[in-house]
Coordinates of C-alpha atoms in Angstrom, one line a residue:
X1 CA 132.4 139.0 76.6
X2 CA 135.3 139.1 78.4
X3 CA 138.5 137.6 77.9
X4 CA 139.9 134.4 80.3
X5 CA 137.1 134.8 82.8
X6 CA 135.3 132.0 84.8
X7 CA 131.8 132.3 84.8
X8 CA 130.5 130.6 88.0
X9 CA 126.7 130.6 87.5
X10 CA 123.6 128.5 86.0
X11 CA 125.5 127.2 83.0
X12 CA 122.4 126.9 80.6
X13 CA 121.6 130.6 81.4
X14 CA 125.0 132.1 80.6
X15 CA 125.2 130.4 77.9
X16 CA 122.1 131.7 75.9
X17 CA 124.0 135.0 76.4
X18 CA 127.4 133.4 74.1
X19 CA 127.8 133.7 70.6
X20 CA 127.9 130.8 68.3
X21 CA 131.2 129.0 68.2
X22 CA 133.1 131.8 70.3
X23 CA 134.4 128.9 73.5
X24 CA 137.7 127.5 73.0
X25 CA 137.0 124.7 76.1
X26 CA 134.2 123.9 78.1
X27 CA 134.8 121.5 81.9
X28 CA 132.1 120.4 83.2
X29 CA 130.9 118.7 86.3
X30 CA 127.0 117.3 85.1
X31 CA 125.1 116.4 87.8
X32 CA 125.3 112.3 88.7
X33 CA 121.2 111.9 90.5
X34 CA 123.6 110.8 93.4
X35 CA 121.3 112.0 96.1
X36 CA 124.2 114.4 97.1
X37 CA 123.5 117.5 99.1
X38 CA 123.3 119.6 96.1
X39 CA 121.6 117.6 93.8
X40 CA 118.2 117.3 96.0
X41 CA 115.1 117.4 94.8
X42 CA 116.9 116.2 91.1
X43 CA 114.6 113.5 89.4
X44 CA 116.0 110.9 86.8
X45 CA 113.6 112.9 83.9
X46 CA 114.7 116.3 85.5
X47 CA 118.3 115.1 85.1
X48 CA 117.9 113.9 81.6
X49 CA 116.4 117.3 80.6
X50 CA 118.8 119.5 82.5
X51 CA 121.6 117.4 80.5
X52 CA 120.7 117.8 77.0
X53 CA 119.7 121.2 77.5
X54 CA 123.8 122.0 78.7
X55 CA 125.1 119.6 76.0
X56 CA 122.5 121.3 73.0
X57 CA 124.4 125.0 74.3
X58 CA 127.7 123.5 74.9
X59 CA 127.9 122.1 71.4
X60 CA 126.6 125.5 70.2
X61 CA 128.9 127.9 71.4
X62 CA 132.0 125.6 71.3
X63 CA 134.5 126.6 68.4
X64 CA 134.7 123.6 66.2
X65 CA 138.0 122.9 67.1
X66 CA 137.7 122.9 70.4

């Protein structure tokens, strides 16, 4: 792991590959099923999945106090 580096890449994939409770902050931009250029071919289920699949990792490698 490296200090201070952004990690531009499937979110849900890099994030298997973090410790538990090793992120001090997470920003996000989730995905809004806006029909937007690069959200095509994004269903309502596929966005509800894709969701709480980032939020389950999120919360798991987020320090507690962060």
């Amino acid at each position: 792991m490296y200090l201070n580096k952004v990690i531009n890449n499937d979110c849900i994939k890099e994030m298997q590959n973090i410790a538990d409770k090793s992120i001090d902050l997470i920003i996000t931009s989730p995905p809004y099923a806006l029909n937007l250029e690069y959200e095509t071919g994004l269903t309502l289920d596929g966005l509800h999945v894709l969701v709480v699949d980032m939020l389950k990792e999120a919360y798991r490698v987020l320090k507690d106090n962060g």
